[in-house]
Short mmCIF file of C-alpha atoms in Angstrom, two decimals:
data_model
loop_
_atom_site.label_atom_id
_atom_site.label_comp_id
_atom_site.label_asym_id
_atom_site.label_seq_id
_atom_site.Cartn_x
_atom_site.Cartn_y
_atom_site.Cartn_z
CA MET A 1 37.57 -22.24 -7.18
CA PRO A 2 38.23 -21.01 -3.62
CA GLN A 3 38.18 -17.21 -3.27
CA ASN A 4 39.23 -14.83 -0.55
CA LYS A 5 36.39 -12.84 0.98
CA ALA A 6 36.15 -9.76 3.17
CA SER A 7 33.35 -8.53 5.39
CA ILE A 8 33.07 -4.94 6.58
CA LEU A 9 31.33 -4.56 9.94
CA LEU A 10 30.66 -0.91 10.73
CA PHE A 11 29.85 0.10 14.31
CA CYS A 12 27.82 3.26 14.82
CA GLY A 13 26.24 5.01 17.79
CA LEU A 14 26.69 7.86 20.25
CA PRO A 15 29.92 8.40 22.19
CA GLY A 16 29.55 6.39 25.36
CA SER A 17 27.17 3.87 23.82
CA GLY A 18 29.82 1.15 24.09
CA LYS A 19 30.81 0.80 20.42
CA SER A 20 34.53 0.39 20.95
CA THR A 21 34.13 -2.03 23.83
CA ILE A 22 31.78 -4.25 21.84
CA ALA A 23 33.99 -3.95 18.74
CA ARG A 24 36.97 -5.24 20.73
CA ASP A 25 34.85 -8.04 22.21
CA VAL A 26 33.73 -9.11 18.74
CA ALA A 27 37.32 -9.10 17.53
CA HIS A 28 38.38 -11.08 20.60
CA ILE A 29 35.71 -13.72 20.06
CA TYR A 30 36.41 -14.03 16.35
CA ASN A 31 40.15 -13.87 16.35
CA LYS A 32 41.33 -14.08 19.97
CA CYS A 33 42.59 -10.49 19.89
CA GLY A 34 42.19 -9.06 23.35
CA GLY A 35 43.49 -6.13 25.34
CA ASP A 36 43.65 -2.66 23.83
CA ASP A 37 45.08 -3.54 20.42
CA ARG A 38 43.17 -1.07 18.23
CA VAL A 39 45.13 -1.37 14.97
CA GLY A 40 44.42 -4.93 13.91
CA VAL A 41 45.48 -8.34 15.07
CA GLU A 42 46.33 -11.51 13.23
CA ASP A 43 46.36 -14.76 15.12
CA ASP A 44 47.48 -18.10 13.76
CA GLU A 45 45.62 -20.05 16.41
CA SER A 46 42.57 -22.13 15.60
CA MET A 47 39.61 -19.84 14.92
CA MET A 48 36.20 -20.16 16.51
CA THR A 49 34.50 -19.16 13.27
CA GLN A 50 35.28 -18.75 9.59
CA MET A 51 37.21 -15.50 10.09
CA ASP A 52 40.91 -15.87 9.33
CA ARG A 53 41.92 -12.34 10.20
CA VAL A 54 40.36 -9.43 12.07
CA VAL A 55 41.35 -5.78 11.63
CA ILE A 56 39.91 -2.93 13.67
CA ILE A 57 40.12 0.50 12.05
CA ASP A 58 39.63 2.90 14.96
CA TYR A 59 38.99 6.50 13.90
CA ASP A 60 39.91 7.85 17.33
CA VAL A 61 43.36 6.30 17.13
CA ILE A 62 43.85 7.62 13.59
CA ALA A 63 42.74 11.13 14.61
CA GLU A 64 45.19 11.04 17.51
CA GLN A 65 47.96 10.11 15.11
CA GLU A 66 46.88 12.88 12.74
CA SER A 67 47.24 15.43 15.55
CA ASN A 68 50.74 14.14 16.39
CA GLY A 69 49.63 12.32 19.50
CA ALA A 70 47.77 15.26 21.01
CA GLY A 71 44.41 13.60 20.45
CA TYR A 72 41.37 15.07 18.76
CA GLY A 73 39.14 14.53 21.77
CA ILE A 74 38.30 17.57 23.89
CA SER A 75 39.74 17.63 27.36
CA SER A 76 37.40 18.62 30.15
CA GLY A 77 37.06 22.42 30.23
CA SER A 78 39.07 22.97 27.04
CA GLN A 79 37.95 24.22 23.63
CA PHE A 80 37.84 22.30 20.39
CA THR A 81 40.70 23.85 18.40
CA SER A 82 41.11 24.19 14.65
CA ASP A 83 43.94 21.64 14.84
CA ASP A 84 41.59 19.13 16.47
CA LEU A 85 38.97 19.73 13.79
CA GLU A 86 41.51 19.32 11.03
CA ALA A 87 42.76 16.08 12.59
CA TRP A 88 39.19 14.77 12.75
CA ARG A 89 38.62 15.60 9.09
CA LYS A 90 41.86 13.99 8.03
CA SER A 91 41.11 10.88 10.06
CA ARG A 92 38.07 10.14 7.88
CA ILE A 93 40.16 10.28 4.72
CA THR A 94 43.02 8.34 6.27
CA ALA A 95 40.69 5.62 7.58
CA LEU A 96 39.32 4.99 4.10
CA GLY A 97 42.90 4.74 2.84
CA VAL A 98 43.67 2.19 5.56
CA LEU A 99 40.59 0.24 4.52
CA LYS A 100 41.66 0.23 0.87
CA ASN A 101 45.19 -0.90 1.75
CA THR A 102 43.83 -3.63 4.04
CA LEU A 103 41.58 -4.95 1.27
CA SER A 104 44.41 -4.77 -1.27
CA ASP A 105 46.70 -6.75 1.00
CA HIS A 106 44.02 -9.37 1.64
CA PHE A 107 43.01 -9.96 -1.96
CA SER A 108 46.54 -9.87 -3.33
CA SER A 109 47.84 -12.30 -0.71
CA THR A 110 48.86 -15.75 -1.95
CA LYS A 111 49.22 -17.17 1.55
CA LYS A 112 45.83 -18.82 1.65
CA ASP A 113 42.87 -19.29 -0.65
CA ASP A 114 39.33 -19.05 0.62
CA ALA A 115 40.40 -16.83 3.53
CA THR A 116 37.90 -14.45 5.12
CA LEU A 117 38.87 -11.06 6.47
CA LEU A 118 36.73 -9.15 8.96
CA VAL A 119 37.28 -5.38 9.00
CA ILE A 120 35.65 -3.58 11.92
CA MET A 121 35.11 0.15 11.37
CA ASP A 122 34.89 1.85 14.77
CA ASP A 123 33.51 5.40 14.83
CA ASN A 124 30.29 7.24 15.68
CA PHE A 125 29.01 7.21 12.06
CA HIS A 126 25.88 8.93 13.35
CA LEU A 127 24.95 10.22 9.88
CA ARG A 128 24.02 7.98 6.98
CA SER A 129 26.31 9.93 4.67
CA MET A 130 29.29 8.92 6.83
CA ARG A 131 28.41 5.25 6.52
CA ARG A 132 27.85 5.65 2.80
CA GLU A 133 31.45 6.87 2.47
CA VAL A 134 32.72 3.51 3.69
CA TYR A 135 30.33 1.60 1.43
CA ARG A 136 31.45 3.64 -1.59
CA ALA A 137 35.08 3.04 -0.77
CA CYS A 138 34.34 -0.69 -1.02
CA GLN A 139 32.52 -0.19 -4.32
CA ASP A 140 35.45 1.79 -5.68
CA PHE A 141 37.80 -1.00 -4.65
CA ILE A 142 35.66 -3.60 -6.43
CA VAL A 143 35.95 -1.57 -9.64
CA THR A 144 39.71 -2.16 -9.51
CA ALA A 145 39.32 -5.76 -8.30
CA PRO A 146 36.17 -7.17 -9.95
CA ASP A 147 36.64 -10.65 -8.49
CA ALA A 148 36.79 -9.41 -4.89
CA ILE A 149 33.93 -10.58 -2.67
CA ILE A 150 33.21 -7.91 -0.06
CA SER A 151 30.15 -7.64 2.16
CA PHE A 152 28.90 -4.75 4.26
CA SER A 153 26.92 -4.77 7.50
CA ILE A 154 26.19 -2.33 10.30
CA ALA A 155 25.92 -2.77 14.06
CA TYR A 156 24.01 0.12 15.60
CA ILE A 157 24.77 0.36 19.31
CA SER A 158 21.75 1.96 20.95
CA ALA A 159 21.88 3.46 24.43
CA PRO A 160 19.79 6.20 26.08
CA LEU A 161 21.31 9.68 26.01
CA ASN A 162 21.51 9.87 29.80
CA VAL A 163 23.41 6.57 29.89
CA CYS A 164 25.90 7.78 27.26
CA LEU A 165 26.38 11.06 29.12
CA GLY A 166 26.91 9.18 32.38
CA ARG A 167 29.58 6.96 30.87
CA ASN A 168 31.22 9.94 29.24
CA ASP A 169 31.42 11.72 32.60
CA LEU A 170 33.64 8.88 33.84
CA ARG A 171 36.17 9.58 31.11
CA GLU A 172 39.11 11.90 31.62
CA GLY A 173 41.24 14.11 29.42
CA LYS A 174 40.98 13.65 25.68
CA GLN A 175 38.56 10.74 26.11
CA HIS A 176 35.92 13.07 27.56
CA ILE A 177 33.52 14.66 25.06
CA PRO A 178 31.57 17.82 26.01
CA SER A 179 27.97 16.97 26.88
CA HIS A 180 26.52 19.41 24.35
CA VAL A 181 28.37 17.61 21.54
CA ILE A 182 26.82 14.27 22.47
CA THR A 183 23.40 15.87 22.96
CA ARG A 184 23.56 17.49 19.54
CA MET A 185 24.66 14.21 17.99
CA ASP A 186 21.74 12.43 19.65
CA ALA A 187 19.34 14.93 18.04
CA THR A 188 20.71 14.29 14.55
CA ILE A 189 21.63 10.60 14.63
CA GLU A 190 20.28 8.48 11.77
CA PRO A 191 19.97 4.80 12.72
CA PRO A 192 20.53 2.40 9.79
CA ASP A 193 17.35 1.86 7.78
CA GLU A 194 17.39 0.49 4.23
CA SER A 195 13.86 1.76 3.61
CA LYS A 196 15.05 5.36 3.63
CA PRO A 197 15.79 7.08 0.29
CA TYR A 198 19.13 6.01 -1.17
CA ALA A 199 19.87 3.77 1.83
CA SER A 200 19.66 0.33 0.22
CA PHE A 201 23.30 -0.20 1.19
CA GLU A 202 22.09 -0.54 4.80
CA GLN A 203 20.22 -3.74 4.02
CA PHE A 204 22.22 -5.77 6.52
CA HIS A 205 22.15 -4.21 9.97
CA LEU A 206 21.22 -4.97 13.53
CA THR A 207 20.54 -2.92 16.64
CA ILE A 208 22.23 -3.78 19.92
CA ASN A 209 20.57 -2.30 22.98
CA ASN A 210 23.40 -1.41 25.32
CA ALA A 211 21.57 0.34 28.15
CA THR A 212 23.59 -1.89 30.48
CA ASP A 213 27.27 -2.79 30.27
CA ASN A 214 26.93 -6.54 29.81
CA VAL A 215 25.58 -7.28 26.36
CA ILE A 216 28.27 -9.04 24.37
CA GLY A 217 27.69 -12.70 24.89
CA GLY A 218 25.45 -15.49 23.72
CA LYS A 219 22.60 -13.98 21.74
CA THR A 220 24.29 -10.67 20.89
CA PHE A 221 27.29 -12.38 19.33
CA ARG A 222 25.08 -14.83 17.43
CA ASP A 223 23.05 -11.91 16.05
CA ILE A 224 26.20 -10.17 14.88
CA GLU A 225 27.52 -13.35 13.30
CA GLN A 226 24.20 -13.97 11.54
CA CYS A 227 24.19 -10.43 10.15
CA ILE A 228 27.75 -10.85 8.85
CA ASN A 229 26.99 -14.22 7.29
CA GLU A 230 23.85 -12.92 5.59
CA SER A 231 25.78 -9.99 4.17
CA LEU A 232 28.38 -12.37 2.74
CA GLN A 233 25.59 -14.08 0.80
CA SER A 234 24.84 -10.76 -0.96
CA PRO A 235 28.19 -9.02 -1.41
CA ILE A 236 28.64 -5.46 -2.59
CA GLN A 237 28.25 -4.83 -6.30
CA ALA A 238 30.48 -2.46 -8.25
CA LYS A 239 27.53 -0.59 -9.70
CA LYS A 240 27.25 2.64 -7.80
CA GLU A 241 24.19 4.01 -6.12
CA CYS A 242 24.09 7.76 -6.69
CA SER A 243 25.68 9.81 -3.96
CA VAL A 244 23.78 12.60 -2.27
CA GLU A 245 25.76 15.10 -4.34
CA GLU A 246 25.05 13.22 -7.56
CA ILE A 247 21.38 12.99 -6.67
CA ALA A 248 21.21 16.72 -5.99
CA LYS A 249 22.93 17.46 -9.30
CA THR A 250 20.54 15.15 -11.15
CA GLU A 251 17.53 16.75 -9.51
CA GLN A 252 18.82 20.21 -10.39
CA GLU A 253 19.24 19.15 -14.02
CA LYS A 254 15.74 17.67 -14.07
CA GLU A 255 14.34 20.90 -12.68
CA ARG A 256 16.25 22.93 -15.25
CA GLN A 257 14.89 20.76 -18.05
CA ARG A 258 11.39 20.97 -16.60
CA LEU A 259 11.51 24.75 -16.46
CA GLU A 260 12.92 24.87 -19.98
CA THR A 261 10.11 22.61 -21.18
CA LEU A 262 7.49 24.74 -19.46
CA LYS A 263 9.02 27.84 -20.98
CA CYS A 264 8.83 26.29 -24.44
CA LYS A 265 5.29 25.07 -23.77
CA SER A 266 4.20 28.53 -22.59
CA GLN A 267 5.70 30.06 -25.69
CA ARG A 268 3.90 27.50 -27.84
CA ILE A 269 0.55 28.24 -26.17
CA ASP A 270 1.02 31.98 -26.68
CA LEU A 271 2.01 31.50 -30.32
CA LEU A 272 -1.04 29.30 -30.97
CA LEU A 273 -3.38 31.79 -29.35
CA ARG A 274 -1.93 34.67 -31.33
CA ARG A 275 -2.66 32.77 -34.54
CA LEU A 276 -6.24 32.23 -33.41
CA VAL A 277 -6.59 35.93 -32.55
CA GLY A 278 -5.40 36.72 -36.06
CA ALA A 279 -8.00 34.34 -37.48
CA VAL A 280 -10.77 36.16 -35.61
CA GLY A 281 -9.50 39.53 -36.87
CA ARG A 282 -9.59 38.38 -40.44
CA VAL A 283 -13.24 37.37 -40.08
CA ASP A 284 -14.40 40.26 -37.89
CA LYS A 285 -11.96 43.08 -37.07
CA LYS A 286 -14.33 44.48 -34.47
CA ARG A 287 -13.74 41.37 -32.32
CA SER A 288 -9.91 41.52 -32.46
CA LYS A 289 -9.65 43.21 -29.05
CA GLU A 290 -12.05 40.69 -27.53
CA ALA A 291 -10.02 37.82 -29.02
CA ASN A 292 -6.78 39.23 -27.62
CA GLU A 293 -8.31 39.60 -24.15
CA THR A 294 -9.47 35.98 -24.42
CA ARG A 295 -5.87 35.01 -25.22
CA LYS A 296 -4.63 36.75 -22.09
CA ASP A 297 -7.34 35.20 -19.94
CA ILE A 298 -6.50 31.68 -21.12
CA ILE A 299 -2.78 32.17 -20.52
CA GLU A 300 -3.45 33.51 -17.03
CA ARG A 301 -5.83 30.64 -16.22
CA VAL A 302 -3.27 28.07 -17.33
CA ARG A 303 -0.61 29.78 -15.22
CA ILE A 304 -2.78 29.94 -12.09
CA GLU A 305 -3.87 26.32 -12.44
CA ASN A 306 -0.22 25.36 -12.95
CA ASN A 307 -1.00 22.96 -15.77
CA VAL A 308 1.08 24.40 -18.58
CA GLY A 309 2.82 21.10 -19.16
CA SER A 310 -0.41 19.07 -19.33
CA THR A 311 -2.39 21.46 -21.55
CA SER A 312 -2.69 20.20 -25.13
CA ASP A 313 -2.92 22.27 -28.28
CA GLU A 314 -6.43 20.91 -28.82
CA GLY A 315 -7.42 21.93 -25.30
CA ILE A 316 -6.25 25.50 -25.89
CA VAL A 317 -8.17 25.75 -29.16
CA GLN A 318 -11.26 24.28 -27.45
CA GLN A 319 -11.12 26.94 -24.73
CA PHE A 320 -10.60 29.76 -27.21
CA ALA A 321 -13.29 28.65 -29.64
CA SER A 322 -15.92 28.02 -26.97
CA ILE A 323 -15.43 31.53 -25.53
CA MET A 324 -15.48 33.27 -28.92
CA LEU A 325 -18.47 31.26 -30.11
CA GLY A 326 -20.36 31.63 -26.85
CA ILE A 327 -20.84 27.91 -26.28
CA GLU A 328 -20.08 25.46 -23.48
CA ALA A 329 -16.49 24.28 -23.30
CA SER A 330 -17.70 20.70 -23.63
CA ASP A 331 -19.56 21.35 -26.88
CA ASP A 332 -18.09 20.30 -30.22
CA TRP A 333 -17.43 23.67 -31.82
CA GLN A 334 -16.00 22.06 -34.98
CA VAL A 335 -19.46 20.92 -36.16
CA MET A 336 -20.65 24.53 -36.35
CA ASN A 337 -20.53 25.73 -39.91
CA THR A 338 -19.66 29.43 -39.56
CA PRO A 339 -16.91 31.66 -41.03
CA LEU A 340 -15.37 32.00 -37.57
CA THR A 341 -15.15 28.24 -36.92
CA SER A 342 -13.66 27.71 -40.37
CA ALA A 343 -11.06 30.42 -39.73
CA ILE A 344 -10.12 28.94 -36.33
CA GLN A 345 -9.83 25.42 -37.79
CA SER A 346 -7.72 26.65 -40.67
CA SER A 347 -5.35 28.64 -38.41
CA PHE A 348 -4.98 25.67 -36.09
CA GLN A 349 -4.03 23.35 -38.95
CA GLU A 350 -1.52 25.88 -40.24
CA PHE A 351 -0.04 26.18 -36.76
CA LEU A 352 0.36 22.41 -36.48
CA SER A 353 2.01 22.14 -39.87
CA HIS A 354 4.58 24.78 -38.97
CA ASN A 355 5.12 23.80 -35.33
CA ARG A 356 5.37 20.04 -35.18
CA VAL A 357 6.32 18.39 -31.88
CA ASP A 358 8.88 15.60 -32.17
#
């Protein structure tokens, strides 16, 4: 049965790398939307490819709307105000809402079956966490629309810092970004790489080298189209990959449980050794102090070697018995038929019977 499909193509890169220009060129080639239309264009003309509709979600435009037309970009010589920052933050939330509404409209439409929507997300997305937000929004949508087929791919527009700064210098007013902002972004940018931890969502990506201004044509477009088509063969699944916050929370809980386990294990070791000290005292009171010092030494050794969790009850008894009996740690102390060995064996068995481990 024919099904509507949607493909999310996310553009990322430094300001001045040429993301928006290439995004518009891709939209123009796919859907004959030219000029400066940055909201989304639908064209009923014959399509060059399988795309039936192209929508560009431009974060700059949304941020400008959030700041009541004042723009969130920093004019040359001006300061980045709190209003600009707030508009930028809101734009990220608003853009995801636009994406959700666009997907809802596409998959609820009865105009055409087997229609494919291309949504181009145009922003810097220089951090992986920013790209993950978009991917998660798609996963959340699929939870509410299980039959929706949505793919995700990334086009990383790479250009040298000096080239980006040079292009930025040609911009005026709100389009101009302070050089230090771009430089700082260049130092922290995370190119897409599915081999990184928790980055499997970046499986479908390509890098476009835009050191010059004439890249969108022939091979570049074919590479983009191939990436999109491959992503459509492996659409997004509703099952969620843990977010960074969820991962941190899980790791914290694991650490808490580990520390709790070590605490219990340390207490168990101390309790076992105290029983063995008592066994020595019952056989020879004069050696009680020596036995207690042996207990302390073993506990300290285990702590220093940081192997509390891997130390067995049998290993503790072996260490204690070998020291008290004056034999090598590797020797089998249990074959020695003495009152002390019998007392240690008996105390150990009593300990096990009263302190079973599930």
